[in-house]
Every structure is written in C-alpha cells, then in structure tokens.
mmCIF file of C-alpha atoms in Angstrom:
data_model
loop_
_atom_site.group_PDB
_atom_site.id
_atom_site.type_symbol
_atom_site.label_atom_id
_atom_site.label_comp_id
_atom_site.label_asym_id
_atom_site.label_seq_id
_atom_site.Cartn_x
_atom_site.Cartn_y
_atom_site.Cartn_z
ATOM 1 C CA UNK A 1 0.000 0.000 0.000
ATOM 2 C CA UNK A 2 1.215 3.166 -1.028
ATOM 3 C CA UNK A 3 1.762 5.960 1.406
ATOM 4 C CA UNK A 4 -1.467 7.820 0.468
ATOM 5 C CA UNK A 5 -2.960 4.911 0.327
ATOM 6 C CA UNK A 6 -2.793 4.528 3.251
ATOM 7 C CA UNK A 7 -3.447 8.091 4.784
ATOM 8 C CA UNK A 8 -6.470 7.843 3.610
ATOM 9 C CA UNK A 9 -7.081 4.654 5.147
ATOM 10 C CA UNK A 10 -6.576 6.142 8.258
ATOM 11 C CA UNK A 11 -8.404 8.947 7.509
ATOM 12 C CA UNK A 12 -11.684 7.333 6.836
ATOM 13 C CA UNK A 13 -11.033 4.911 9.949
ATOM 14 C CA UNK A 14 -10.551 8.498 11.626
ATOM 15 C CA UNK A 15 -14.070 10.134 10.163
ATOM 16 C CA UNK A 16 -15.979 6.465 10.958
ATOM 17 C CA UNK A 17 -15.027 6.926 14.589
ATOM 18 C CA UNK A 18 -16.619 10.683 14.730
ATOM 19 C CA UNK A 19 -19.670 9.516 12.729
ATOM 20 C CA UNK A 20 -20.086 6.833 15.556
ATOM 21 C CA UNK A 21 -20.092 9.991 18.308
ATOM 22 C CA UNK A 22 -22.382 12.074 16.213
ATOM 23 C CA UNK A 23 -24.870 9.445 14.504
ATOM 24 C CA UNK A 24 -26.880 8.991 17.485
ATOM 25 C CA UNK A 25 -27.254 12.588 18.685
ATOM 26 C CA UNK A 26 -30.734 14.403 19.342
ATOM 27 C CA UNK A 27 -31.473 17.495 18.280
ATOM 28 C CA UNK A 28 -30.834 18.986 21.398
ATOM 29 C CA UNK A 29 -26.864 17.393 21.928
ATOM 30 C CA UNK A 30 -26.348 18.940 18.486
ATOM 31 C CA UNK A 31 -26.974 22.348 19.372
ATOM 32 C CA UNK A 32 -24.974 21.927 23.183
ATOM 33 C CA UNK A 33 -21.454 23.790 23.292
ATOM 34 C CA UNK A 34 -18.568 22.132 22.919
ATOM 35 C CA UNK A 35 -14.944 23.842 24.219
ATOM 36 C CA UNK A 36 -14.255 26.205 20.717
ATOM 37 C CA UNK A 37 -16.103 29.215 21.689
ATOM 38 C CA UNK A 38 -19.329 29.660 19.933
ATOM 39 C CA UNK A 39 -19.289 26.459 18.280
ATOM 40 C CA UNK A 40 -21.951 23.908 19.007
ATOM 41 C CA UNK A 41 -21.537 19.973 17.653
ATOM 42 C CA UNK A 42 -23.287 21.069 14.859
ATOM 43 C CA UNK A 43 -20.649 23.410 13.817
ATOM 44 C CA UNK A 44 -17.624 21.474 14.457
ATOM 45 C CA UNK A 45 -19.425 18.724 12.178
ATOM 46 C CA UNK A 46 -20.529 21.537 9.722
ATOM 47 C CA UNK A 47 -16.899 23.029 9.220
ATOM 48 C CA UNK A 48 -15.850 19.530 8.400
ATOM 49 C CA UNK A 49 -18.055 19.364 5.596
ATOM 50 C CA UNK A 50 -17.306 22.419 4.073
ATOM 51 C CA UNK A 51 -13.946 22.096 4.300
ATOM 52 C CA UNK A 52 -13.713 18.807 2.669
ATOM 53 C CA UNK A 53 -15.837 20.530 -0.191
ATOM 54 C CA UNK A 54 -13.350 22.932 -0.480
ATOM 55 C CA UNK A 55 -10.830 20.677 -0.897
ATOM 56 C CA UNK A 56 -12.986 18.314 -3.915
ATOM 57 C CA UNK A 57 -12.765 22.211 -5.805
ATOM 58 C CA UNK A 58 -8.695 22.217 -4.842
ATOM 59 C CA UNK A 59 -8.392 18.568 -6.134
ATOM 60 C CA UNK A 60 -11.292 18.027 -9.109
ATOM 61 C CA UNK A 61 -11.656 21.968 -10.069
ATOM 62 C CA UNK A 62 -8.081 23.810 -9.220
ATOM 63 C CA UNK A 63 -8.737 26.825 -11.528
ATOM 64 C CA UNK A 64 -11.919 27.394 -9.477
ATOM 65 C CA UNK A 65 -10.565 27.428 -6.426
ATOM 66 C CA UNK A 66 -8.651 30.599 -6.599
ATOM 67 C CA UNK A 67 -11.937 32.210 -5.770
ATOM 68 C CA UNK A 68 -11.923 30.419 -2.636
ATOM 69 C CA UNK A 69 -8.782 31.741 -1.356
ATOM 70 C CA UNK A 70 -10.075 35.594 -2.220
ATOM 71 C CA UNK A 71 -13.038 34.850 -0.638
ATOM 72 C CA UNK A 72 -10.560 34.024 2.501
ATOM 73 C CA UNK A 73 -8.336 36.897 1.915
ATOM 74 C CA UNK A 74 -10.968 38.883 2.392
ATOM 75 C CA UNK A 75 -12.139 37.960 6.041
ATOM 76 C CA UNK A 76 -9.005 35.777 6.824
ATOM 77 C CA UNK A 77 -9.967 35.787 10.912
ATOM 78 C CA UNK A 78 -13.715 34.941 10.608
ATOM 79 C CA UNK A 79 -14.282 33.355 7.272
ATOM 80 C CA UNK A 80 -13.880 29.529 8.784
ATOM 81 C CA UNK A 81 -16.387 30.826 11.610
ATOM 82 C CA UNK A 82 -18.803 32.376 8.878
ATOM 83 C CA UNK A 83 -18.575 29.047 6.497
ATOM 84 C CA UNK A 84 -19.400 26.743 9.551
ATOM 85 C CA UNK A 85 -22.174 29.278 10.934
ATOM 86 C CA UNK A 86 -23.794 29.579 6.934
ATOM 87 C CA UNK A 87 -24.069 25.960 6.903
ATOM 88 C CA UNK A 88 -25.267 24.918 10.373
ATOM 89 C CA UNK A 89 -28.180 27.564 9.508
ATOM 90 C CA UNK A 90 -28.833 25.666 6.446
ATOM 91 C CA UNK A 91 -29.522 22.114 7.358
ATOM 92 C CA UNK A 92 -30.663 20.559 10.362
ATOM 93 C CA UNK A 93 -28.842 17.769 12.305
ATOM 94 C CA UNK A 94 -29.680 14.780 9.796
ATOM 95 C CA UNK A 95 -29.003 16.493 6.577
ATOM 96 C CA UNK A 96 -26.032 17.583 7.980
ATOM 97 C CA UNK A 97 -24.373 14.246 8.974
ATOM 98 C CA UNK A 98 -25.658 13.188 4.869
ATOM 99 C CA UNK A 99 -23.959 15.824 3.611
ATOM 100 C CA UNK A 100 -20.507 15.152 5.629
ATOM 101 C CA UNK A 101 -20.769 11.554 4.931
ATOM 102 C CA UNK A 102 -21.494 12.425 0.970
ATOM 103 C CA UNK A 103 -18.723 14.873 0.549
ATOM 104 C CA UNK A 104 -16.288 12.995 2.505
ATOM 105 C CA UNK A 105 -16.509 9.986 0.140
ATOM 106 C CA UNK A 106 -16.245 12.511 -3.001
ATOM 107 C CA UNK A 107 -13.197 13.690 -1.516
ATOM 108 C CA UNK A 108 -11.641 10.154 -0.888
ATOM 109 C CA UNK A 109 -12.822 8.848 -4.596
ATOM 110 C CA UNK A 110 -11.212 11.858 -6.171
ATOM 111 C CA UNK A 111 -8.046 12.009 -3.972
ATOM 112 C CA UNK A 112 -7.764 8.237 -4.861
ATOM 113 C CA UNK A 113 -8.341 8.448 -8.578
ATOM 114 C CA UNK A 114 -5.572 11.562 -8.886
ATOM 115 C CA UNK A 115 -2.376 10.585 -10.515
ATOM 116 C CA UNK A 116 0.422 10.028 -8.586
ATOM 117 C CA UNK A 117 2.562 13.129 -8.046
ATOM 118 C CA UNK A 118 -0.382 15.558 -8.639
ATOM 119 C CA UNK A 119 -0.643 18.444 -5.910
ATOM 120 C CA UNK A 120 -3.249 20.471 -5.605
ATOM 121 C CA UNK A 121 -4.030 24.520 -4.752
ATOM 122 C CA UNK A 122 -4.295 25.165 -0.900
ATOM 123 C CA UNK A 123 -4.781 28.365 1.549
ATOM 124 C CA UNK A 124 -0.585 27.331 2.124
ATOM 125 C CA UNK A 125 1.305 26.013 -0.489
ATOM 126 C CA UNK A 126 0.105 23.172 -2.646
ATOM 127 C CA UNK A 127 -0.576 19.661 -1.216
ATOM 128 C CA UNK A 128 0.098 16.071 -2.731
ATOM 129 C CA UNK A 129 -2.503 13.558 -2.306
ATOM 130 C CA UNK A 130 -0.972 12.673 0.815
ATOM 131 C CA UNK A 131 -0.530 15.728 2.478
ATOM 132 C CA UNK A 132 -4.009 16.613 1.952
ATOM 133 C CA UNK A 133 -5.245 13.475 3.190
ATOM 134 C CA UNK A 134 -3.306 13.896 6.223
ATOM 135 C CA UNK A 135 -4.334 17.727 6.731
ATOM 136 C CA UNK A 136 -8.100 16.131 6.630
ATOM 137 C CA UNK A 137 -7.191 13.705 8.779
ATOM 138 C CA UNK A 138 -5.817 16.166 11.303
ATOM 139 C CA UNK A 139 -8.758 18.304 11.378
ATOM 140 C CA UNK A 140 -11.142 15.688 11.467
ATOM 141 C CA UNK A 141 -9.165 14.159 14.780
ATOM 142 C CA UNK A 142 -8.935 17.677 16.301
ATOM 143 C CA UNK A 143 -12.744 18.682 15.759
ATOM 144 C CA UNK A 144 -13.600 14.824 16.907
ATOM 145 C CA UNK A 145 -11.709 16.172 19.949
ATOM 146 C CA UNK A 146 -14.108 19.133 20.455
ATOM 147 C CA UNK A 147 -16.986 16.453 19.916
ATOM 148 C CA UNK A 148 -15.941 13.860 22.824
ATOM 149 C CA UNK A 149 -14.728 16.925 25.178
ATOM 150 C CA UNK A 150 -18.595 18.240 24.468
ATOM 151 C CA UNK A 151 -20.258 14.444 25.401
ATOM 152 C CA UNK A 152 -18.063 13.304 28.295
ATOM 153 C CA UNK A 153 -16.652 10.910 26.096
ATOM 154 C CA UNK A 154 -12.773 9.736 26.331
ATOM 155 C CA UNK A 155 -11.088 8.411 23.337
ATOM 156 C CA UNK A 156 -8.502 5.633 22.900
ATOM 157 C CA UNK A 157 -5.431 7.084 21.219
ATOM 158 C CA UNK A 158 -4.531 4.873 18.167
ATOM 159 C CA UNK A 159 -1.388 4.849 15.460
ATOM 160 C CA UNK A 160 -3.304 7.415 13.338
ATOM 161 C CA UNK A 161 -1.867 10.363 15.696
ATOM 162 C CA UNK A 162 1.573 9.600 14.285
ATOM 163 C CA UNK A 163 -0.066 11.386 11.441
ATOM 164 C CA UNK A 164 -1.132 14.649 13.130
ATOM 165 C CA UNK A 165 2.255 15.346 15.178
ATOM 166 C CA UNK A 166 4.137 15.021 11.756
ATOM 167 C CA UNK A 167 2.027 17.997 10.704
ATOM 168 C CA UNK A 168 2.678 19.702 14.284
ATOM 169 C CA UNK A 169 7.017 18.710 13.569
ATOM 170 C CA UNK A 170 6.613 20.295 10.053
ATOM 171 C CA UNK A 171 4.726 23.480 10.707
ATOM 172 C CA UNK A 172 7.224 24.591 13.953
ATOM 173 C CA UNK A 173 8.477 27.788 11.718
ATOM 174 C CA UNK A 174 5.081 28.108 10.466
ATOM 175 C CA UNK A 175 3.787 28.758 14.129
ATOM 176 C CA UNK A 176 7.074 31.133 14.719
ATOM 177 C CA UNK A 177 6.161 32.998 11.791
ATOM 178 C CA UNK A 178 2.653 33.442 11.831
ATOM 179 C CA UNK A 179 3.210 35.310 15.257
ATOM 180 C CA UNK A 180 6.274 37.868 13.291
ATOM 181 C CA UNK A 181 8.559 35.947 15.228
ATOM 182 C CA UNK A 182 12.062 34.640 13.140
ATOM 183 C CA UNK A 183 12.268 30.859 13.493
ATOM 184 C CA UNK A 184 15.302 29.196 15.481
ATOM 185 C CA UNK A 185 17.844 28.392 13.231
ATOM 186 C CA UNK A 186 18.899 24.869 14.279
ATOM 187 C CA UNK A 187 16.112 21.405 14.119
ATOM 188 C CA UNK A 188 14.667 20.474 16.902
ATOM 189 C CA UNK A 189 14.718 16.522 18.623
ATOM 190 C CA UNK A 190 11.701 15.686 19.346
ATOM 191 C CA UNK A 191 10.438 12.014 20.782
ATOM 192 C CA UNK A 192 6.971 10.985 21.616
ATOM 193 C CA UNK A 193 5.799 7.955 23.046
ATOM 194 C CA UNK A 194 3.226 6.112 21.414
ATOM 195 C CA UNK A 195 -0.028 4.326 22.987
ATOM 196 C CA UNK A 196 1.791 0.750 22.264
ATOM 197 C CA UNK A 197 5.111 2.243 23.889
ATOM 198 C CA UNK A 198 6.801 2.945 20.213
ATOM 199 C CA UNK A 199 8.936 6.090 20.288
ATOM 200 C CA UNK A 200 8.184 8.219 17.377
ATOM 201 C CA UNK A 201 11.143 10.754 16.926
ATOM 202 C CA UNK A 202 11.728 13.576 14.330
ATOM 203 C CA UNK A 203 15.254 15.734 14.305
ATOM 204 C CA UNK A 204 19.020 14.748 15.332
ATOM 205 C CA UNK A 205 19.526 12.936 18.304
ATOM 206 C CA UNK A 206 22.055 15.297 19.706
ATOM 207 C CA UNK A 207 19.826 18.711 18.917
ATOM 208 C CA UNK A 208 20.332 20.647 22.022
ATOM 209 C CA UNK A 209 16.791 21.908 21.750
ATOM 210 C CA UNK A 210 14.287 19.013 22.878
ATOM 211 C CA UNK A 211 10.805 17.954 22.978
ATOM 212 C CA UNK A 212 9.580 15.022 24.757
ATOM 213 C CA UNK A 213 6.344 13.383 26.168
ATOM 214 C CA UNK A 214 3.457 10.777 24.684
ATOM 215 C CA UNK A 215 2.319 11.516 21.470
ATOM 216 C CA UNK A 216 -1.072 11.815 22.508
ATOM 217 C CA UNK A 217 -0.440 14.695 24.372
ATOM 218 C CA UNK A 218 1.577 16.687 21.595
ATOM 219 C CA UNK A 219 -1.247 16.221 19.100
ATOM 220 C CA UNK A 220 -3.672 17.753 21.570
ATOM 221 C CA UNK A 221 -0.869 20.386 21.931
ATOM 222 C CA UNK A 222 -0.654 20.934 18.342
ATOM 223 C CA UNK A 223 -3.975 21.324 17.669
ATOM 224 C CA UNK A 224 -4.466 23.724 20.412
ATOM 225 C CA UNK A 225 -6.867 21.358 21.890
ATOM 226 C CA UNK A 226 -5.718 21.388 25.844
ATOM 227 C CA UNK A 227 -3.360 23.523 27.550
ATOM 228 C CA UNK A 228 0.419 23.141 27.499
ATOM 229 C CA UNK A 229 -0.015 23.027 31.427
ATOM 230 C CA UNK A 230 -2.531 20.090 31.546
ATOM 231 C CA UNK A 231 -0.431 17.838 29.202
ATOM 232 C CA UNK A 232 3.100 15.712 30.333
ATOM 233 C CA UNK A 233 4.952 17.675 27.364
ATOM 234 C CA UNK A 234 8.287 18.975 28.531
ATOM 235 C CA UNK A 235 11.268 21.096 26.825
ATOM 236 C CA UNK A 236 14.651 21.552 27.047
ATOM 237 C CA UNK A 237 16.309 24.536 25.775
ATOM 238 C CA UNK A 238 14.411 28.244 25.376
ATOM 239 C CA UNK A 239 13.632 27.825 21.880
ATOM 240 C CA UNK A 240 11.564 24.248 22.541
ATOM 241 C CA UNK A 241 10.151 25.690 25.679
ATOM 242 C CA UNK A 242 8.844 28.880 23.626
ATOM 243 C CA UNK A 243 7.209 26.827 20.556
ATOM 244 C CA UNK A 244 5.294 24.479 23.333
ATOM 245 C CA UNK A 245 3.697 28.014 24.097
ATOM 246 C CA UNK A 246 2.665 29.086 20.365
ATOM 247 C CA UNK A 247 2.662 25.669 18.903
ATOM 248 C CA UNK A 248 0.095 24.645 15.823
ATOM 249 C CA UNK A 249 -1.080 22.516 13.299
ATOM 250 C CA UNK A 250 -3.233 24.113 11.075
ATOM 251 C CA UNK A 251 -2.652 27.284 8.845
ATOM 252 C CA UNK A 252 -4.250 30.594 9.044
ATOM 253 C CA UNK A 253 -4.124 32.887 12.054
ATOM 254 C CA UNK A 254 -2.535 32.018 15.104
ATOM 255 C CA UNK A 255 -5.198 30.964 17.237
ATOM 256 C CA UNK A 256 -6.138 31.891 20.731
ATOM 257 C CA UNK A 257 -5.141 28.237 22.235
ATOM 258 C CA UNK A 258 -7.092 26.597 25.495
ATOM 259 C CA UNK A 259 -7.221 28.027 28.896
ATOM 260 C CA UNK A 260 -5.442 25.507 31.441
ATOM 261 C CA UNK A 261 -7.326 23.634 33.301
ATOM 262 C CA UNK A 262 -5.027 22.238 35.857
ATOM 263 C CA UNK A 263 -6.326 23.286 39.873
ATOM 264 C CA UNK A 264 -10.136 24.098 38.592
#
C-alpha cells in the first residue's frame, strides 16, 4: 500500500469513529457547546463538511478554487467561523451528517483516482494527495476532539496520531512565523511515546533543543486542543520551551489556544 494509500485509510477509519459519536445525537446534543467558543456539535461537524468541499474544488476543479482563497483573503480571521455558521443555519442535524458523509466519500474517490505526483491549490502552499489526506485527517481528529470533550466521552489514542504530530514537527516555523517571530535556526529533537510504547522521533539525536512526552499529548498540543499546562509535554532549551507556548497545526491565524485547566 502506497503511502497515500494509506493516509487515507486512516483517515476514513478516523471520520468512521466521529460519525459513531455524532450518529446517534438528538437534536438537542447537536446544538450543546462544545470547548471552541461559539461552536456547538453542529458546527464542528458543519466546518468539516465544508472544508472537505473545499478541498474536492482544490483537487477536481483547481482553476476554481482561486476564488476560494479571495473569498478568505478577504475575512481571513472569521471566514472559517462564517462558512461553519452559513451551513449549520442551512440544514438541520440529519441532513447535515448526509452531507458530511457524501462529501467525505467525493473527496476520498477523487483524492484516490488523482495521478500520482499531482498536488493540488491550498490556503498554504500546494498539497500532494498525501498531504491533503493527512491535513483532513488532522482536522477531522482535532474537531472529533471538540466532539468527545462536548459528550463526556474519552477516546482511545490509536497509530493514526503519528499522522497529526508530523504535521505539528513540520509546521514549527510556520507557528514562529505566523506570530512575526524569526524561526530558530537549528532542528529540533523531538520524541513521543506512542499508545503501544513505540517512540516516534523527528530531528538529530544530539539537537540541544528538545521535545519530549506521549504523542497523545503533543497532538492535543498541536492542535491547540488542551493547555500546554494540563499535558506531560516537557522542553529543554528556550527555543523548545517557547514553541510548546505558540505551537500549531493548522494554517491561518494564530489561534487563541485553550485556557489551562489544571487546579479548577
């Protein structure tokens, strides 16, 4: 199996196990708040969708979707908040979850049937079949996140994170740079500890600057999903210790992070 292959193999193991959380849901449960301020389960399900619309125009329709990225130009701190909020006003819990479901499969068919080597338009710079895969895949885990946090529910950590801290490894200058801030000169290590015990490293082994602790953890880091303060992520050297504070995943504006929750 190739390696997009099987990205998005993980990626559709990684939407099943949100549908599961979501399938069941009243009316009521869709509309309660979940941690991202202002968004209910309905809108963390509703920004999936769209987004993995957008992406069928950046893979099936690439001269198109130039009008996208004006569209974000224009608003680029609230359009993701006005895209979610146009389509949770437009469809009510069950034709939501049929439209994710239905434009989640488009997107896997066409990501599937692209030629190898083909990458595709993005907000950032263009993305392979893989990379997008794994981008979806990364969103769909952090917004699942939102989800359980919402319902009380704890999930199992499985090998698919492996995909989600690679992001959080590759984007470190991104993070630096989106806050006007130069990027350290030097790679970081950095070593996370897997649910079966497998360390997953990226980066020399004699970097001075260091980043250690399990892998679960650093993807809920990443994603801005918990507090650097309620997570067993540790640093050594200023440079490490300062990206644990501005860490993130995902492109666009540097977001406003998680209070910590540690002594409430």
């Amino acid at each position: 199996m190739s390696d997009a292959a099987a990205v998005l193999e993980d990626l559709r193991s990684e939407s099943e196990e949100l549908d599961l959380l979501v399938a069941g849901l009243n009316a009521s449960q869709w509309a309660g708040a979940t941690p991202a301020e202002g968004w209910t389960i309905a809108h963390q399900v509703a920004h999936l969708s769209w987004t993995d619309e957008v992406a069928l125009i950046a893979v099936t329709e690439p001269e198109r979707f130039g009008g996208e990225v004006d569209r974000a130009m224009k608003d680029p701190e609230g359009f993701v908040d006005r895209a979610a909020e146009e389509v949770v006003a437009a469809y009510a819990p069950d034709a939501l979850l049929v439209r994710w479901r239905s434009g989640r499969q488009r997107l896997q068919e066409a990501l599937r049937a692209a030629p190898a080597g083909t990458r595709f338009p993005w907000y950032g710079p263009p993305m392979s079949v893989a990379s997008m895969a794994t981008g979806r895949l990364m969103e769909t885990w952090a917004h699942g996140q939102d989800v359980a946090d919402a319902l009380g529910v704890t999930r199992a950590p499985t090998a698919r994170l492996r995909h989600v801290a690679r992001i959080g490894v590759r984007a470190r200058d991104y993070a630096f740079l989106v806050r006007g801030i130069q990027p350290p000169g030097e790679e970081f290590r950095v070593e996370l500890e897997a649910p079966g015990g497998e360390v997953i490293a990226y980066g020399p082994q004699d970097a001075d600057q260091r980043v250690t602790g399990p892998l679960h953890d650093f993807c809920l880091l990443v994603t801005q999903r918990a507090h650097r303060d309620d997570l067993a992520v540790r640093a050594e050297g200023a440079d490490a210790d300062r990206w644990l504070d501005i860490a993130q995943a995902f492109a666009g504006p540097a977001g406003p992070g998680r209070v910590p929750q540690a002594g409430r």
